[in-house]
C-alpha cells in the first residue's frame, strides 16, 4: 500500500485502521499481515483492472 499510494508507513496504518473501522476488513489481534477483506470480490474495482474473474464460491 505504501508503494502503491506513495505514502508513509504511518499513513498506511491509518488507512488500515479506517478500513477496519468502516467494516471493510478484519484483522486478527497479535497476528501480523492477517487482513481479511470483507467485501464481495465483484465489488472490488481492482479485480476488473487486473482482468481477474471473481470466484462464484465466495
mmCIF file with all atom_site columns, N, CA, C and O in Angstrom:
data_model
loop_
_atom_site.group_PDB
_atom_site.id
_atom_site.type_symbol
_atom_site.label_atom_id
_atom_site.label_alt_id
_atom_site.label_comp_id
_atom_site.label_asym_id
_atom_site.label_entity_id
_atom_site.label_seq_id
_atom_site.pdbx_PDB_ins_code
_atom_site.Cartn_x
_atom_site.Cartn_y
_atom_site.Cartn_z
_atom_site.occupancy
_atom_site.B_iso_or_equiv
_atom_site.pdbx_formal_charge
_atom_site.auth_seq_id
_atom_site.auth_comp_id
_atom_site.auth_asym_id
_atom_site.auth_atom_id
_atom_site.pdbx_PDB_model_num
ATOM 1   N N  . UNK A 1 1  ? 0.828   -1.189  0.000   1.00 0.00 ? 1  UNK A N  1
ATOM 2   C CA . UNK A 1 1  ? 0.000   0.000   0.000   1.00 0.00 ? 1  UNK A CA 1
ATOM 3   C C  . UNK A 1 1  ? 0.869   1.248   0.000   1.00 0.00 ? 1  UNK A C  1
ATOM 4   O O  . UNK A 1 1  ? 0.544   2.214   -0.677  1.00 0.00 ? 1  UNK A O  1
ATOM 5   N N  . UNK A 1 2  ? 1.948   1.177   0.766   1.00 0.00 ? 2  UNK A N  1
ATOM 6   C CA . UNK A 1 2  ? 2.834   2.336   0.837   1.00 0.00 ? 2  UNK A CA 1
ATOM 7   C C  . UNK A 1 2  ? 3.382   2.677   -0.543  1.00 0.00 ? 2  UNK A C  1
ATOM 8   O O  . UNK A 1 2  ? 3.348   3.826   -0.970  1.00 0.00 ? 2  UNK A O  1
ATOM 9   N N  . UNK A 1 3  ? 3.852   1.665   -1.238  1.00 0.00 ? 3  UNK A N  1
ATOM 10  C CA . UNK A 1 3  ? 4.425   1.890   -2.569  1.00 0.00 ? 3  UNK A CA 1
ATOM 11  C C  . UNK A 1 3  ? 3.351   2.307   -3.565  1.00 0.00 ? 3  UNK A C  1
ATOM 12  O O  . UNK A 1 3  ? 3.558   3.220   -4.359  1.00 0.00 ? 3  UNK A O  1
ATOM 13  N N  . UNK A 1 4  ? 2.202   1.648   -3.541  1.00 0.00 ? 4  UNK A N  1
ATOM 14  C CA . UNK A 1 4  ? 1.130   1.940   -4.493  1.00 0.00 ? 4  UNK A CA 1
ATOM 15  C C  . UNK A 1 4  ? 0.627   3.376   -4.366  1.00 0.00 ? 4  UNK A C  1
ATOM 16  O O  . UNK A 1 4  ? 0.458   4.067   -5.364  1.00 0.00 ? 4  UNK A O  1
ATOM 17  N N  . UNK A 1 5  ? 0.388   3.812   -3.137  1.00 0.00 ? 5  UNK A N  1
ATOM 18  C CA . UNK A 1 5  ? -0.165  5.145   -2.915  1.00 0.00 ? 5  UNK A CA 1
ATOM 19  C C  . UNK A 1 5  ? 0.901   6.215   -2.695  1.00 0.00 ? 5  UNK A C  1
ATOM 20  O O  . UNK A 1 5  ? 0.584   7.402   -2.642  1.00 0.00 ? 5  UNK A O  1
ATOM 21  N N  . UNK A 1 6  ? 2.160   5.799   -2.532  1.00 0.00 ? 6  UNK A N  1
ATOM 22  C CA . UNK A 1 6  ? 3.238   6.772   -2.332  1.00 0.00 ? 6  UNK A CA 1
ATOM 23  C C  . UNK A 1 6  ? 3.109   7.529   -1.020  1.00 0.00 ? 6  UNK A C  1
ATOM 24  O O  . UNK A 1 6  ? 3.288   8.744   -0.995  1.00 0.00 ? 6  UNK A O  1
ATOM 25  N N  . UNK A 1 7  ? 2.788   6.806   0.057   1.00 0.00 ? 7  UNK A N  1
ATOM 26  C CA . UNK A 1 7  ? 2.601   7.442   1.364   1.00 0.00 ? 7  UNK A CA 1
ATOM 27  C C  . UNK A 1 7  ? 3.549   6.818   2.388   1.00 0.00 ? 7  UNK A C  1
ATOM 28  O O  . UNK A 1 7  ? 4.209   5.827   2.117   1.00 0.00 ? 7  UNK A O  1
ATOM 29  N N  . UNK A 1 8  ? 3.585   7.394   3.577   1.00 0.00 ? 8  UNK A N  1
ATOM 30  C CA . UNK A 1 8  ? 4.464   6.919   4.653   1.00 0.00 ? 8  UNK A CA 1
ATOM 31  C C  . UNK A 1 8  ? 3.833   5.729   5.383   1.00 0.00 ? 8  UNK A C  1
ATOM 32  O O  . UNK A 1 8  ? 2.614   5.530   5.329   1.00 0.00 ? 8  UNK A O  1
ATOM 33  N N  . UNK A 1 9  ? 4.650   4.937   6.103   1.00 0.00 ? 9  UNK A N  1
ATOM 34  C CA . UNK A 1 9  ? 4.101   3.832   6.898   1.00 0.00 ? 9  UNK A CA 1
ATOM 35  C C  . UNK A 1 9  ? 3.001   4.252   7.878   1.00 0.00 ? 9  UNK A C  1
ATOM 36  O O  . UNK A 1 9  ? 1.987   3.545   7.986   1.00 0.00 ? 9  UNK A O  1
ATOM 37  N N  . UNK A 1 10 ? 3.138   5.392   8.580   1.00 0.00 ? 10 UNK A N  1
ATOM 38  C CA . UNK A 1 10 ? 2.023   5.787   9.460   1.00 0.00 ? 10 UNK A CA 1
ATOM 39  C C  . UNK A 1 10 ? 0.724   6.046   8.687   1.00 0.00 ? 10 UNK A C  1
ATOM 40  O O  . UNK A 1 10 ? -0.362  5.766   9.188   1.00 0.00 ? 10 UNK A O  1
ATOM 41  N N  . UNK A 1 11 ? 0.843   6.546   7.471   1.00 0.00 ? 11 UNK A N  1
ATOM 42  C CA . UNK A 1 11 ? -0.357  6.769   6.650   1.00 0.00 ? 11 UNK A CA 1
ATOM 43  C C  . UNK A 1 11 ? -1.014  5.446   6.277   1.00 0.00 ? 11 UNK A C  1
ATOM 44  O O  . UNK A 1 11 ? -2.241  5.322   6.273   1.00 0.00 ? 11 UNK A O  1
ATOM 45  N N  . UNK A 1 12 ? -0.199  4.440   5.960   1.00 0.00 ? 12 UNK A N  1
ATOM 46  C CA . UNK A 1 12 ? -0.734  3.112   5.645   1.00 0.00 ? 12 UNK A CA 1
ATOM 47  C C  . UNK A 1 12 ? -1.463  2.558   6.868   1.00 0.00 ? 12 UNK A C  1
ATOM 48  O O  . UNK A 1 12 ? -2.563  2.020   6.753   1.00 0.00 ? 12 UNK A O  1
ATOM 49  N N  . UNK A 1 13 ? -0.865  2.704   8.032   1.00 0.00 ? 13 UNK A N  1
ATOM 50  C CA . UNK A 1 13 ? -1.512  2.221   9.254   1.00 0.00 ? 13 UNK A CA 1
ATOM 51  C C  . UNK A 1 13 ? -2.869  2.897   9.445   1.00 0.00 ? 13 UNK A C  1
ATOM 52  O O  . UNK A 1 13 ? -3.861  2.238   9.777   1.00 0.00 ? 13 UNK A O  1
ATOM 53  N N  . UNK A 1 14 ? -2.918  4.190   9.222   1.00 0.00 ? 14 UNK A N  1
ATOM 54  C CA . UNK A 1 14 ? -4.186  4.910   9.361   1.00 0.00 ? 14 UNK A CA 1
ATOM 55  C C  . UNK A 1 14 ? -5.211  4.423   8.344   1.00 0.00 ? 14 UNK A C  1
ATOM 56  O O  . UNK A 1 14 ? -6.395  4.300   8.648   1.00 0.00 ? 14 UNK A O  1
ATOM 57  N N  . UNK A 1 15 ? -4.756  4.115   7.128   1.00 0.00 ? 15 UNK A N  1
ATOM 58  C CA . UNK A 1 15 ? -5.671  3.564   6.112   1.00 0.00 ? 15 UNK A CA 1
ATOM 59  C C  . UNK A 1 15 ? -6.258  2.240   6.588   1.00 0.00 ? 15 UNK A C  1
ATOM 60  O O  . UNK A 1 15 ? -7.461  2.005   6.465   1.00 0.00 ? 15 UNK A O  1
ATOM 61  N N  . UNK A 1 16 ? -5.401  1.376   7.127   1.00 0.00 ? 16 UNK A N  1
ATOM 62  C CA . UNK A 1 16 ? -5.840  0.065   7.614   1.00 0.00 ? 16 UNK A CA 1
ATOM 63  C C  . UNK A 1 16 ? -6.841  0.230   8.759   1.00 0.00 ? 16 UNK A C  1
ATOM 64  O O  . UNK A 1 16 ? -7.887  -0.428  8.786   1.00 0.00 ? 16 UNK A O  1
ATOM 65  N N  . UNK A 1 17 ? -6.537  1.109   9.696   1.00 0.00 ? 17 UNK A N  1
ATOM 66  C CA . UNK A 1 17 ? -7.439  1.360   10.825  1.00 0.00 ? 17 UNK A CA 1
ATOM 67  C C  . UNK A 1 17 ? -8.786  1.863   10.320  1.00 0.00 ? 17 UNK A C  1
ATOM 68  O O  . UNK A 1 17 ? -9.847  1.423   10.782  1.00 0.00 ? 17 UNK A O  1
ATOM 69  N N  . UNK A 1 18 ? -8.773  2.747   9.347   1.00 0.00 ? 18 UNK A N  1
ATOM 70  C CA . UNK A 1 18 ? -10.013 3.303   8.795   1.00 0.00 ? 18 UNK A CA 1
ATOM 71  C C  . UNK A 1 18 ? -10.820 2.232   8.071   1.00 0.00 ? 18 UNK A C  1
ATOM 72  O O  . UNK A 1 18 ? -12.045 2.143   8.236   1.00 0.00 ? 18 UNK A O  1
ATOM 73  N N  . UNK A 1 19 ? -10.160 1.391   7.280   1.00 0.00 ? 19 UNK A N  1
ATOM 74  C CA . UNK A 1 19 ? -10.854 0.306   6.587   1.00 0.00 ? 19 UNK A CA 1
ATOM 75  C C  . UNK A 1 19 ? -11.496 -0.654  7.584   1.00 0.00 ? 19 UNK A C  1
ATOM 76  O O  . UNK A 1 19 ? -12.634 -1.098  7.395   1.00 0.00 ? 19 UNK A O  1
ATOM 77  N N  . UNK A 1 20 ? -10.773 -0.948  8.655   1.00 0.00 ? 20 UNK A N  1
ATOM 78  C CA . UNK A 1 20 ? -11.311 -1.842  9.688   1.00 0.00 ? 20 UNK A CA 1
ATOM 79  C C  . UNK A 1 20 ? -12.497 -1.199  10.409  1.00 0.00 ? 20 UNK A C  1
ATOM 80  O O  . UNK A 1 20 ? -13.532 -1.831  10.620  1.00 0.00 ? 20 UNK A O  1
ATOM 81  N N  . UNK A 1 21 ? -12.360 0.053   10.762  1.00 0.00 ? 21 UNK A N  1
ATOM 82  C CA . UNK A 1 21 ? -13.436 0.780   11.458  1.00 0.00 ? 21 UNK A CA 1
ATOM 83  C C  . UNK A 1 21 ? -14.704 0.834   10.601  1.00 0.00 ? 21 UNK A C  1
ATOM 84  O O  . UNK A 1 21 ? -15.815 0.768   11.108  1.00 0.00 ? 21 UNK A O  1
ATOM 85  N N  . UNK A 1 22 ? -14.549 0.921   9.277   1.00 0.00 ? 22 UNK A N  1
ATOM 86  C CA . UNK A 1 22 ? -15.687 1.002   8.371   1.00 0.00 ? 22 UNK A CA 1
ATOM 87  C C  . UNK A 1 22 ? -16.235 -0.372  7.971   1.00 0.00 ? 22 UNK A C  1
ATOM 88  O O  . UNK A 1 22 ? -17.136 -0.463  7.148   1.00 0.00 ? 22 UNK A O  1
ATOM 89  N N  . UNK A 1 23 ? -15.673 -1.438  8.544   1.00 0.00 ? 23 UNK A N  1
ATOM 90  C CA . UNK A 1 23 ? -16.191 -2.772  8.307   1.00 0.00 ? 23 UNK A CA 1
ATOM 91  C C  . UNK A 1 23 ? -15.813 -3.380  6.961   1.00 0.00 ? 23 UNK A C  1
ATOM 92  O O  . UNK A 1 23 ? -16.451 -4.327  6.519   1.00 0.00 ? 23 UNK A O  1
ATOM 93  N N  . UNK A 1 24 ? -14.778 -2.852  6.329   1.00 0.00 ? 24 UNK A N  1
ATOM 94  C CA . UNK A 1 24 ? -14.377 -3.372  5.027   1.00 0.00 ? 24 UNK A CA 1
ATOM 95  C C  . UNK A 1 24 ? -13.321 -4.468  5.130   1.00 0.00 ? 24 UNK A C  1
ATOM 96  O O  . UNK A 1 24 ? -13.162 -5.262  4.205   1.00 0.00 ? 24 UNK A O  1
ATOM 97  N N  . UNK A 1 25 ? -12.598 -4.491  6.254   1.00 0.00 ? 25 UNK A N  1
ATOM 98  C CA . UNK A 1 25 ? -11.598 -5.529  6.502   1.00 0.00 ? 25 UNK A CA 1
ATOM 99  C C  . UNK A 1 25 ? -11.690 -5.971  7.954   1.00 0.00 ? 25 UNK A C  1
ATOM 100 O O  . UNK A 1 25 ? -12.309 -5.299  8.781   1.00 0.00 ? 25 UNK A O  1
ATOM 101 N N  . UNK A 1 26 ? -11.051 -7.109  8.235   1.00 0.00 ? 26 UNK A N  1
ATOM 102 C CA . UNK A 1 26 ? -10.949 -7.603  9.618   1.00 0.00 ? 26 UNK A CA 1
ATOM 103 C C  . UNK A 1 26 ? -9.509  -8.032  9.826   1.00 0.00 ? 26 UNK A C  1
ATOM 104 O O  . UNK A 1 26 ? -8.873  -8.576  8.924   1.00 0.00 ? 26 UNK A O  1
ATOM 105 N N  . UNK A 1 27 ? -8.984  -7.783  11.033  1.00 0.00 ? 27 UNK A N  1
ATOM 106 C CA . UNK A 1 27 ? -7.627  -8.213  11.387  1.00 0.00 ? 27 UNK A CA 1
ATOM 107 C C  . UNK A 1 27 ? -7.681  -9.061  12.643  1.00 0.00 ? 27 UNK A C  1
ATOM 108 O O  . UNK A 1 27 ? -8.524  -8.851  13.500  1.00 0.00 ? 27 UNK A O  1
ATOM 109 N N  . UNK A 1 28 ? -6.739  -10.005 12.747  1.00 0.00 ? 28 UNK A N  1
ATOM 110 C CA . UNK A 1 28 ? -6.611  -10.803 13.973  1.00 0.00 ? 28 UNK A CA 1
ATOM 111 C C  . UNK A 1 28 ? -5.600  -10.119 14.878  1.00 0.00 ? 28 UNK A C  1
ATOM 112 O O  . UNK A 1 28 ? -4.510  -9.769  14.421  1.00 0.00 ? 28 UNK A O  1
ATOM 113 N N  . UNK A 1 29 ? -5.961  -9.960  16.119  1.00 0.00 ? 29 UNK A N  1
ATOM 114 C CA . UNK A 1 29 ? -5.053  -9.342  17.088  1.00 0.00 ? 29 UNK A CA 1
ATOM 115 C C  . UNK A 1 29 ? -3.789  -10.181 17.225  1.00 0.00 ? 29 UNK A C  1
ATOM 116 O O  . UNK A 1 29 ? -3.841  -11.410 17.192  1.00 0.00 ? 29 UNK A O  1
ATOM 117 N N  . UNK A 1 30 ? -2.677  -9.526  17.376  1.00 0.00 ? 30 UNK A N  1
ATOM 118 C CA . UNK A 1 30 ? -1.372  -10.168 17.590  1.00 0.00 ? 30 UNK A CA 1
ATOM 119 C C  . UNK A 1 30 ? -0.920  -11.065 16.442  1.00 0.00 ? 30 UNK A C  1
ATOM 120 O O  . UNK A 1 30 ? -0.073  -11.932 16.638  1.00 0.00 ? 30 UNK A O  1
ATOM 121 N N  . UNK A 1 31 ? -1.511  -10.904 15.251  1.00 0.00 ? 31 UNK A N  1
ATOM 122 C CA . UNK A 1 31 ? -1.097  -11.680 14.088  1.00 0.00 ? 31 UNK A CA 1
ATOM 123 C C  . UNK A 1 31 ? -0.776  -10.716 12.948  1.00 0.00 ? 31 UNK A C  1
ATOM 124 O O  . UNK A 1 31 ? -1.678  -10.123 12.363  1.00 0.00 ? 31 UNK A O  1
ATOM 125 N N  . UNK A 1 32 ? 0.511   -10.540 12.642  1.00 0.00 ? 32 UNK A N  1
ATOM 126 C CA . UNK A 1 32 ? 0.856   -9.620  11.567  1.00 0.00 ? 32 UNK A CA 1
ATOM 127 C C  . UNK A 1 32 ? 0.337   -10.113 10.214  1.00 0.00 ? 32 UNK A C  1
ATOM 128 O O  . UNK A 1 32 ? 0.217   -11.318 9.976   1.00 0.00 ? 32 UNK A O  1
ATOM 129 N N  . UNK A 1 33 ? 0.016   -9.182  9.361   1.00 0.00 ? 33 UNK A N  1
ATOM 130 C CA . UNK A 1 33 ? -0.435  -9.469  7.992   1.00 0.00 ? 33 UNK A CA 1
ATOM 131 C C  . UNK A 1 33 ? -1.655  -10.388 7.957   1.00 0.00 ? 33 UNK A C  1
ATOM 132 O O  . UNK A 1 33 ? -1.755  -11.281 7.133   1.00 0.00 ? 33 UNK A O  1
ATOM 133 N N  . UNK A 1 34 ? -2.585  -10.148 8.857   1.00 0.00 ? 34 UNK A N  1
ATOM 134 C CA . UNK A 1 34 ? -3.767  -11.011 8.965   1.00 0.00 ? 34 UNK A CA 1
ATOM 135 C C  . UNK A 1 34 ? -5.027  -10.314 8.459   1.00 0.00 ? 34 UNK A C  1
ATOM 136 O O  . UNK A 1 34 ? -6.103  -10.513 9.000   1.00 0.00 ? 34 UNK A O  1
ATOM 137 N N  . UNK A 1 35 ? -4.914  -9.525  7.417   1.00 0.00 ? 35 UNK A N  1
ATOM 138 C CA . UNK A 1 35 ? -6.060  -8.768  6.919   1.00 0.00 ? 35 UNK A CA 1
ATOM 139 C C  . UNK A 1 35 ? -6.972  -9.668  6.100   1.00 0.00 ? 35 UNK A C  1
ATOM 140 O O  . UNK A 1 35 ? -6.535  -10.358 5.191   1.00 0.00 ? 35 UNK A O  1
ATOM 141 N N  . UNK A 1 36 ? -8.252  -9.644  6.438   1.00 0.00 ? 36 UNK A N  1
ATOM 142 C CA . UNK A 1 36 ? -9.272  -10.367 5.683   1.00 0.00 ? 36 UNK A CA 1
ATOM 143 C C  . UNK A 1 36 ? -10.202 -9.331  5.060   1.00 0.00 ? 36 UNK A C  1
ATOM 144 O O  . UNK A 1 36 ? -10.739 -8.468  5.747   1.00 0.00 ? 36 UNK A O  1
ATOM 145 N N  . UNK A 1 37 ? -10.399 -9.402  3.759   1.00 0.00 ? 37 UNK A N  1
ATOM 146 C CA . UNK A 1 37 ? -11.288 -8.477  3.055   1.00 0.00 ? 37 UNK A CA 1
ATOM 147 C C  . UNK A 1 37 ? -12.716 -8.972  3.222   1.00 0.00 ? 37 UNK A C  1
ATOM 148 O O  . UNK A 1 37 ? -13.010 -10.135 2.956   1.00 0.00 ? 37 UNK A O  1
ATOM 149 N N  . UNK A 1 38 ? -13.604 -8.092  3.648   1.00 0.00 ? 38 UNK A N  1
ATOM 150 C CA . UNK A 1 38 ? -14.978 -8.470  3.931   1.00 0.00 ? 38 UNK A CA 1
ATOM 151 C C  . UNK A 1 38 ? -15.949 -8.103  2.811   1.00 0.00 ? 38 UNK A C  1
ATOM 152 O O  . UNK A 1 38 ? -17.137 -8.384  2.923   1.00 0.00 ? 38 UNK A O  1
ATOM 153 N N  . UNK A 1 39 ? -15.461 -7.507  1.746   1.00 0.00 ? 39 UNK A N  1
ATOM 154 C CA . UNK A 1 39 ? -16.310 -7.145  0.612   1.00 0.00 ? 39 UNK A CA 1
ATOM 155 C C  . UNK A 1 39 ? -16.380 -8.300  -0.378  1.00 0.00 ? 39 UNK A C  1
ATOM 156 O O  . UNK A 1 39 ? -15.438 -9.072  -0.505  1.00 0.00 ? 39 UNK A O  1
ATOM 157 N N  . UNK A 1 40 ? -17.489 -8.397  -1.086  1.00 0.00 ? 40 UNK A N  1
ATOM 158 C CA . UNK A 1 40 ? -17.623 -9.402  -2.139  1.00 0.00 ? 40 UNK A CA 1
ATOM 159 C C  . UNK A 1 40 ? -16.625 -9.086  -3.261  1.00 0.00 ? 40 UNK A C  1
ATOM 160 O O  . UNK A 1 40 ? -16.410 -7.912  -3.583  1.00 0.00 ? 40 UNK A O  1
ATOM 161 N N  . UNK A 1 41 ? -15.997 -10.087 -3.854  1.00 0.00 ? 41 UNK A N  1
ATOM 162 C CA . UNK A 1 41 ? -14.989 -9.853  -4.901  1.00 0.00 ? 41 UNK A CA 1
ATOM 163 C C  . UNK A 1 41 ? -15.491 -8.994  -6.047  1.00 0.00 ? 41 UNK A C  1
ATOM 164 O O  . UNK A 1 41 ? -14.747 -8.172  -6.583  1.00 0.00 ? 41 UNK A O  1
ATOM 165 N N  . UNK A 1 42 ? -16.751 -9.151  -6.424  1.00 0.00 ? 42 UNK A N  1
ATOM 166 C CA . UNK A 1 42 ? -17.269 -8.358  -7.549  1.00 0.00 ? 42 UNK A CA 1
ATOM 167 C C  . UNK A 1 42 ? -17.388 -6.871  -7.227  1.00 0.00 ? 42 UNK A C  1
ATOM 168 O O  . UNK A 1 42 ? -17.534 -6.048  -8.119  1.00 0.00 ? 42 UNK A O  1
ATOM 169 N N  . UNK A 1 43 ? -17.305 -6.507  -5.955  1.00 0.00 ? 43 UNK A N  1
ATOM 170 C CA . UNK A 1 43 ? -17.367 -5.102  -5.552  1.00 0.00 ? 43 UNK A CA 1
ATOM 171 C C  . UNK A 1 43 ? -15.993 -4.453  -5.434  1.00 0.00 ? 43 UNK A C  1
ATOM 172 O O  . UNK A 1 43 ? -15.890 -3.296  -5.050  1.00 0.00 ? 43 UNK A O  1
ATOM 173 N N  . UNK A 1 44 ? -14.937 -5.199  -5.739  1.00 0.00 ? 44 UNK A N  1
ATOM 174 C CA . UNK A 1 44 ? -13.579 -4.678  -5.665  1.00 0.00 ? 44 UNK A CA 1
ATOM 175 C C  . UNK A 1 44 ? -13.138 -4.225  -7.054  1.00 0.00 ? 44 UNK A C  1
ATOM 176 O O  . UNK A 1 44 ? -12.903 -5.049  -7.934  1.00 0.00 ? 44 UNK A O  1
ATOM 177 N N  . UNK A 1 45 ? -13.028 -2.924  -7.284  1.00 0.00 ? 45 UNK A N  1
ATOM 178 C CA . UNK A 1 45 ? -12.687 -2.426  -8.620  1.00 0.00 ? 45 UNK A CA 1
ATOM 179 C C  . UNK A 1 45 ? -11.342 -2.926  -9.132  1.00 0.00 ? 45 UNK A C  1
ATOM 180 O O  . UNK A 1 45 ? -11.169 -3.094  -10.317 1.00 0.00 ? 45 UNK A O  1
ATOM 181 N N  . UNK A 1 46 ? -10.399 -3.199  -8.258  1.00 0.00 ? 46 UNK A N  1
ATOM 182 C CA . UNK A 1 46 ? -9.078  -3.639  -8.691  1.00 0.00 ? 46 UNK A CA 1
ATOM 183 C C  . UNK A 1 46 ? -9.159  -4.934  -9.491  1.00 0.00 ? 46 UNK A C  1
ATOM 184 O O  . UNK A 1 46 ? -8.372  -5.178  -10.385 1.00 0.00 ? 46 UNK A O  1
ATOM 185 N N  . UNK A 1 47 ? -10.135 -5.789  -9.206  1.00 0.00 ? 47 UNK A N  1
ATOM 186 C CA . UNK A 1 47 ? -10.267 -7.042  -9.934  1.00 0.00 ? 47 UNK A CA 1
ATOM 187 C C  . UNK A 1 47 ? -10.504 -6.800  -11.415 1.00 0.00 ? 47 UNK A C  1
ATOM 188 O O  . UNK A 1 47 ? -9.943  -7.485  -12.256 1.00 0.00 ? 47 UNK A O  1
ATOM 189 N N  . UNK A 1 48 ? -11.317 -5.820  -11.745 1.00 0.00 ? 48 UNK A N  1
ATOM 190 C CA . UNK A 1 48 ? -11.566 -5.543  -13.156 1.00 0.00 ? 48 UNK A CA 1
ATOM 191 C C  . UNK A 1 48 ? -10.327 -4.951  -13.826 1.00 0.00 ? 48 UNK A C  1
ATOM 192 O O  . UNK A 1 48 ? -10.067 -5.215  -14.993 1.00 0.00 ? 48 UNK A O  1
ATOM 193 N N  . UNK A 1 49 ? -9.517  -4.163  -13.093 1.00 0.00 ? 49 UNK A N  1
ATOM 194 C CA . UNK A 1 49 ? -8.295  -3.594  -13.663 1.00 0.00 ? 49 UNK A CA 1
ATOM 195 C C  . UNK A 1 49 ? -7.311  -4.696  -14.044 1.00 0.00 ? 49 UNK A C  1
ATOM 196 O O  . UNK A 1 49 ? -6.602  -4.596  -15.027 1.00 0.00 ? 49 UNK A O  1
ATOM 197 N N  . UNK A 1 50 ? -7.278  -5.756  -13.246 1.00 0.00 ? 50 UNK A N  1
ATOM 198 C CA . UNK A 1 50 ? -6.316  -6.829  -13.483 1.00 0.00 ? 50 UNK A CA 1
ATOM 199 C C  . UNK A 1 50 ? -6.857  -7.916  -14.395 1.00 0.00 ? 50 UNK A C  1
ATOM 200 O O  . UNK A 1 50 ? -6.135  -8.838  -14.745 1.00 0.00 ? 50 UNK A O  1
ATOM 201 N N  . UNK A 1 51 ? -8.136  -7.826  -14.746 1.00 0.00 ? 51 UNK A N  1
ATOM 202 C CA . UNK A 1 51 ? -8.736  -8.849  -15.589 1.00 0.00 ? 51 UNK A CA 1
ATOM 203 C C  . UNK A 1 51 ? -9.009  -10.147 -14.849 1.00 0.00 ? 51 UNK A C  1
ATOM 204 O O  . UNK A 1 51 ? -9.123  -11.201 -15.455 1.00 0.00 ? 51 UNK A O  1
ATOM 205 N N  . UNK A 1 52 ? -9.115  -10.086 -13.516 1.00 0.00 ? 52 UNK A N  1
ATOM 206 C CA . UNK A 1 52 ? -9.381  -11.272 -12.710 1.00 0.00 ? 52 UNK A CA 1
ATOM 207 C C  . UNK A 1 52 ? -10.873 -11.499 -12.626 1.00 0.00 ? 52 UNK A C  1
ATOM 208 O O  . UNK A 1 52 ? -11.634 -10.585 -12.340 1.00 0.00 ? 52 UNK A O  1
ATOM 209 N N  . UNK A 1 53 ? -11.293 -12.702 -12.885 1.00 0.00 ? 53 UNK A N  1
ATOM 210 C CA . UNK A 1 53 ? -12.703 -13.040 -12.756 1.00 0.00 ? 53 UNK A CA 1
ATOM 211 C C  . UNK A 1 53 ? -12.935 -13.625 -11.361 1.00 0.00 ? 53 UNK A C  1
ATOM 212 O O  . UNK A 1 53 ? -12.313 -14.617 -11.005 1.00 0.00 ? 53 UNK A O  1
ATOM 213 N N  . UNK A 1 54 ? -13.802 -12.996 -10.556 1.00 0.00 ? 54 UNK A N  1
ATOM 214 C CA . UNK A 1 54 ? -14.022 -13.469 -9.186  1.00 0.00 ? 54 UNK A CA 1
ATOM 215 C C  . UNK A 1 54 ? -14.641 -14.852 -9.153  1.00 0.00 ? 54 UNK A C  1
ATOM 216 O O  . UNK A 1 54 ? -15.420 -15.228 -10.029 1.00 0.00 ? 54 UNK A O  1
ATOM 217 N N  . UNK A 1 55 ? -14.317 -15.596 -8.128  1.00 0.00 ? 55 UNK A N  1
ATOM 218 C CA . UNK A 1 55 ? -14.852 -16.938 -7.918  1.00 0.00 ? 55 UNK A CA 1
ATOM 219 C C  . UNK A 1 55 ? -16.298 -16.839 -7.493  1.00 0.00 ? 55 UNK A C  1
ATOM 220 O O  . UNK A 1 55 ? -16.676 -15.979 -6.705  1.00 0.00 ? 55 UNK A O  1
ATOM 221 N N  . UNK A 1 56 ? -17.130 -17.735 -7.974  1.00 0.00 ? 56 UNK A N  1
ATOM 222 C CA . UNK A 1 56 ? -18.543 -17.768 -7.583  1.00 0.00 ? 56 UNK A CA 1
ATOM 223 C C  . UNK A 1 56 ? -18.719 -18.376 -6.191  1.00 0.00 ? 56 UNK A C  1
ATOM 224 O O  . UNK A 1 56 ? -19.737 -18.208 -5.572  1.00 0.00 ? 56 UNK A O  1
ATOM 225 N N  . UNK A 1 57 ? -17.709 -19.100 -5.689  1.00 0.00 ? 57 UNK A N  1
ATOM 226 C CA . UNK A 1 57 ? -17.838 -19.780 -4.397  1.00 0.00 ? 57 UNK A CA 1
ATOM 227 C C  . UNK A 1 57 ? -17.766 -18.838 -3.206  1.00 0.00 ? 57 UNK A C  1
ATOM 228 O O  . UNK A 1 57 ? -18.120 -19.215 -2.118  1.00 0.00 ? 57 UNK A O  1
ATOM 229 N N  . UNK A 1 58 ? -17.311 -17.615 -3.401  1.00 0.00 ? 58 UNK A N  1
ATOM 230 C CA . UNK A 1 58 ? -17.224 -16.695 -2.277  1.00 0.00 ? 58 UNK A CA 1
ATOM 231 C C  . UNK A 1 58 ? -18.587 -16.116 -2.047  1.00 0.00 ? 58 UNK A C  1
ATOM 232 O O  . UNK A 1 58 ? -19.059 -15.731 -1.129  1.00 0.00 ? 58 UNK A O  1
#
